[in-house]
CSV table of C-alpha atoms in Angstrom, one decimal:
chain,number,residue,atom,x,y,z
A,27,MET,CA,66.0,-64.1,160.1
A,28,ALA,CA,65.5,-61.3,157.5
A,29,CYS,CA,64.2,-57.8,158.5
A,30,SER,CA,63.1,-55.7,155.6
A,31,GLY,CA,60.7,-52.9,154.7
A,32,PHE,CA,59.9,-49.6,156.3
A,33,ILE,CA,59.7,-49.3,160.1
A,34,PHE,CA,58.2,-46.3,161.8
A,35,VAL,CA,58.7,-45.6,165.5
A,36,LEU,CA,57.0,-42.9,167.5
A,37,PHE,CA,58.5,-41.9,170.9
A,38,ALA,CA,55.7,-40.4,173.0
A,39,LEU,CA,58.0,-39.3,175.8
A,40,THR,CA,60.4,-37.3,173.7
A,41,GLY,CA,57.9,-36.3,170.9
A,42,VAL,CA,60.4,-37.5,168.4
A,43,SER,CA,59.3,-39.7,165.5
A,44,VAL,CA,61.9,-41.7,163.6
A,45,GLY,CA,61.4,-43.4,160.3
A,46,ILE,CA,63.9,-46.0,159.2
A,47,ASP,CA,64.1,-48.0,156.0
A,48,ALA,CA,66.4,-50.9,156.7
A,49,SER,CA,67.0,-54.5,155.8
A,50,CYS,CA,69.4,-56.9,157.4
A,51,ASN,CA,70.1,-60.5,158.0
A,52,ALA,CA,70.2,-60.8,161.7
A,53,LYS,CA,70.8,-64.1,163.4
A,54,ARG,CA,68.9,-64.4,166.7
A,55,GLY,CA,71.2,-63.9,169.7
A,56,LYS,CA,74.3,-63.0,167.6
A,57,THR,CA,73.6,-59.9,165.6
A,58,THR,CA,70.8,-57.2,165.4
A,59,CYS,CA,69.3,-55.1,162.7
A,60,VAL,CA,70.3,-51.5,162.4
A,61,THR,CA,66.8,-50.5,163.4
A,62,GLU,CA,67.1,-52.4,166.7
A,63,ASP,CA,70.4,-50.7,167.4
A,64,LEU,CA,68.9,-47.2,166.7
A,65,LEU,CA,65.9,-48.0,168.9
A,66,GLU,CA,68.2,-49.0,171.8
A,67,MET,CA,70.3,-45.8,171.3
A,68,LEU,CA,67.2,-43.6,171.4
A,69,ILE,CA,65.9,-45.3,174.5
A,70,ARG,CA,69.2,-44.7,176.3
A,71,ILE,CA,69.2,-41.0,175.3
A,72,ASN,CA,65.7,-40.6,176.7
A,73,SER,CA,66.6,-42.3,179.9
A,74,ARG,CA,69.6,-40.0,180.4
A,75,LYS,CA,67.4,-37.0,180.0
A,76,SER,CA,65.1,-38.1,182.8
A,77,GLY,CA,68.0,-38.3,185.3
A,78,SER,CA,69.6,-35.0,184.4
A,79,ASP,CA,68.1,-33.2,187.6
A,80,GLU,CA,70.6,-35.1,189.7
A,81,LYS,CA,73.5,-33.4,188.0
A,82,ILE,CA,72.3,-29.8,188.4
A,83,LYS,CA,74.9,-27.7,190.1
A,84,PRO,CA,73.0,-25.9,192.8
A,85,ALA,CA,73.4,-22.1,192.8
A,86,PHE,CA,71.4,-19.2,194.3
A,87,TYR,CA,71.5,-15.4,194.7
A,88,ALA,CA,69.0,-13.3,196.6
A,89,SER,CA,69.0,-9.7,197.8
A,90,LEU,CA,67.1,-7.9,200.5
A,91,ILE,CA,64.2,-5.7,199.2
A,92,GLY,CA,63.3,-3.6,202.3
A,93,ASP,CA,65.2,-2.5,205.4
A,94,VAL,CA,65.1,-5.0,208.2
A,95,SER,CA,65.4,-4.3,212.0
A,96,LEU,CA,66.9,-7.3,213.8
A,97,SER,CA,66.0,-7.3,217.5
A,98,ASP,CA,66.2,-11.0,218.2
A,99,SER,CA,69.6,-12.5,218.6
A,100,ASN,CA,68.7,-15.6,216.6
A,101,LYS,CA,66.6,-14.0,213.8
A,102,VAL,CA,67.3,-15.4,210.3
A,103,LEU,CA,67.7,-12.8,207.6
A,104,LYS,CA,65.3,-13.6,204.7
A,105,PHE,CA,66.6,-12.3,201.4
A,106,GLU,CA,63.3,-12.2,199.4
A,107,ASP,CA,64.4,-11.0,195.9
A,108,VAL,CA,65.6,-14.4,194.5
A,109,ARG,CA,67.3,-13.9,191.1
A,110,VAL,CA,69.0,-17.3,190.7
A,111,ASN,CA,67.9,-20.5,192.3
A,112,ARG,CA,69.3,-23.5,190.3
A,113,GLY,CA,68.3,-26.7,192.0
A,114,ARG,CA,65.7,-24.9,194.1
A,115,GLY,CA,67.9,-25.1,197.3
A,116,TYR,CA,67.1,-21.6,198.6
A,117,ASP,CA,63.8,-21.1,200.3
A,118,LEU,CA,62.9,-17.4,200.4
A,119,SER,CA,60.2,-17.9,203.0
A,120,THR,CA,62.8,-19.1,205.6
A,121,GLY,CA,66.0,-17.5,204.2
A,122,ILE,CA,67.7,-20.9,204.3
A,123,PHE,CA,69.7,-22.8,201.6
A,124,THR,CA,69.4,-26.6,201.8
A,125,ALA,CA,72.1,-28.6,200.0
A,126,THR,CA,70.6,-30.8,197.3
A,127,ARG,CA,73.8,-32.8,196.9
A,128,ASP,CA,77.1,-33.6,198.7
A,129,GLY,CA,80.2,-31.5,197.9
A,130,LEU,CA,82.2,-28.3,198.3
A,131,TYR,CA,80.2,-25.1,198.2
A,132,HIS,CA,81.1,-21.4,198.1
A,133,PHE,CA,78.9,-18.8,200.0
A,134,SER,CA,79.1,-15.1,200.2
A,135,CYS,CA,77.0,-12.3,201.7
A,136,VAL,CA,77.0,-8.5,202.0
A,137,ILE,CA,75.4,-6.9,205.0
A,138,TYR,CA,74.9,-3.1,204.8
A,139,GLY,CA,74.3,-1.3,208.2
A,140,ASP,CA,72.3,1.8,208.7
A,141,ARG,CA,73.8,5.2,209.6
A,142,GLY,CA,76.3,4.4,212.3
A,143,ASP,CA,74.6,1.2,213.6
A,144,ASP,CA,76.8,-1.8,213.7
A,145,VAL,CA,75.3,-5.1,212.7
A,146,GLY,CA,76.4,-8.4,214.2
A,147,TYR,CA,75.6,-11.4,212.2
A,148,GLN,CA,76.8,-14.9,211.5
A,149,LEU,CA,76.7,-17.5,208.8
A,150,ASN,CA,75.5,-20.8,210.1
A,151,LYS,CA,75.9,-24.4,209.0
A,152,ASN,CA,72.9,-26.3,210.3
A,153,GLU,CA,72.4,-24.9,213.9
A,154,SER,CA,76.1,-24.1,214.4
A,155,LEU,CA,78.1,-20.9,213.9
A,156,TYR,CA,80.4,-21.2,210.9
A,157,VAL,CA,81.8,-17.7,210.7
A,158,LYS,CA,81.0,-14.3,212.3
A,159,GLY,CA,80.4,-11.0,210.4
A,160,TYR,CA,80.3,-7.5,211.7
A,161,SER,CA,79.3,-4.3,209.9
A,162,ASN,CA,81.3,-1.4,211.4
A,163,ASN,CA,79.6,1.6,213.0
A,164,GLY,CA,80.6,4.2,210.4
A,165,ALA,CA,77.9,5.7,208.3
A,166,TYR,CA,76.5,3.2,205.8
A,167,GLU,CA,79.2,0.6,206.4
A,168,ALA,CA,79.0,-2.8,204.7
A,169,SER,CA,80.5,-6.1,205.7
A,170,THR,CA,81.3,-9.0,203.3
A,171,LEU,CA,81.8,-12.7,204.0
A,172,SER,CA,83.2,-15.3,201.6
A,173,VAL,CA,83.6,-18.9,202.7
A,174,LEU,CA,84.1,-22.4,201.5
A,175,MET,CA,82.0,-25.2,203.1
A,176,GLU,CA,81.8,-29.0,202.8
A,177,LEU,CA,78.1,-30.0,202.8
A,178,LYS,CA,76.1,-33.2,202.8
A,179,LYS,CA,72.8,-33.4,201.1
A,180,GLY,CA,70.2,-31.8,203.5
A,181,ASP,CA,72.7,-29.5,205.3
A,182,ARG,CA,71.3,-26.0,205.8
A,183,VAL,CA,73.1,-22.7,205.5
A,184,TYR,CA,71.8,-19.2,206.5
A,185,ILE,CA,72.6,-15.8,207.8
A,186,GLN,CA,71.5,-15.1,211.4
A,187,HIS,CA,71.6,-12.0,213.7
A,188,ARG,CA,73.9,-12.5,216.7
A,189,HIS,CA,73.7,-9.3,218.9
A,190,SER,CA,71.5,-10.3,221.8
A,191,GLY,CA,69.7,-7.3,223.4
A,192,ASN,CA,70.6,-5.0,220.5
A,193,THR,CA,68.4,-3.8,217.6
A,194,ASP,CA,70.5,-3.7,214.4
A,195,LYS,CA,69.1,-2.3,211.1
A,196,VAL,CA,70.1,-3.8,207.8
A,197,ILE,CA,69.6,-1.8,204.6
A,198,GLY,CA,67.8,-3.5,201.8
A,199,SER,CA,67.1,-1.9,198.4
A,200,ASP,CA,69.6,-4.4,196.8
A,201,HIS,CA,72.4,-3.3,199.1
A,202,SER,CA,72.5,-6.5,201.2
A,203,SER,CA,72.6,-10.0,199.5
A,204,PHE,CA,73.3,-13.7,200.1
A,205,GLY,CA,74.4,-16.2,197.5
A,206,GLY,CA,76.2,-19.5,197.1
A,207,PHE,CA,77.0,-22.2,194.6
A,208,PHE,CA,78.3,-25.8,194.2
A,209,LEU,CA,82.0,-26.1,193.3
A,210,GLN,CA,82.8,-29.8,193.2
A,211,GLU,CA,81.8,-33.2,194.5
A,212,GLN,CA,83.7,-35.9,196.4
A,213,ASN,CA,84.1,-39.5,195.5
A,214,PRO,CA,83.4,-42.2,198.2
A,215,GLN,CA,87.1,-42.3,199.2
A,216,ASN,CA,87.0,-38.6,200.1
A,217,LYS,CA,89.3,-37.6,197.2
A,218,VAL,CA,88.2,-34.3,195.8
A,219,ILE,CA,87.4,-34.5,192.1
A,220,LYS,CA,86.4,-31.6,189.8
A,221,TYR,CA,82.9,-31.5,188.4
A,222,SER,CA,82.5,-29.8,185.1
């Protein structure tokens, strides 16, 4: 079967128009025209673009705008000044990061206490304590946490007050912050593989 002449293709989804002038002698079921190969290639490229959200490496960083008094032992700190939120895993209304994919993550936070007040806090994975933090009672003392954590999609990570019966004050004005990012995924056999 002979293909000849000018073929014009408009891709509405990508907004790309491709004009091809080609001729070939294609035998049905054995070979294809160059234009058919190009069409197939463009369709594959377009389908890859639509699935790219699944490969976003989640990352977030947020700081505390105003000072916060923590009087409840289970109060979650809400870092409202969100500067990075790739993958939209961090919810500023709750202060909670929710993993959007399985893998190894890194989290860090800085908690800055007010004028001699110590601040007891913890980093939680779901509803369980993962690691404790404590800002010493010197004037304007800060405490920093840095942890690695294996997460499944849907796991939640957040900073929570842990001194029952005490009121601790955390300084905002960009002195206290919380952030995290995806490091690598795991394959089904639980062998760690790098994601780049």
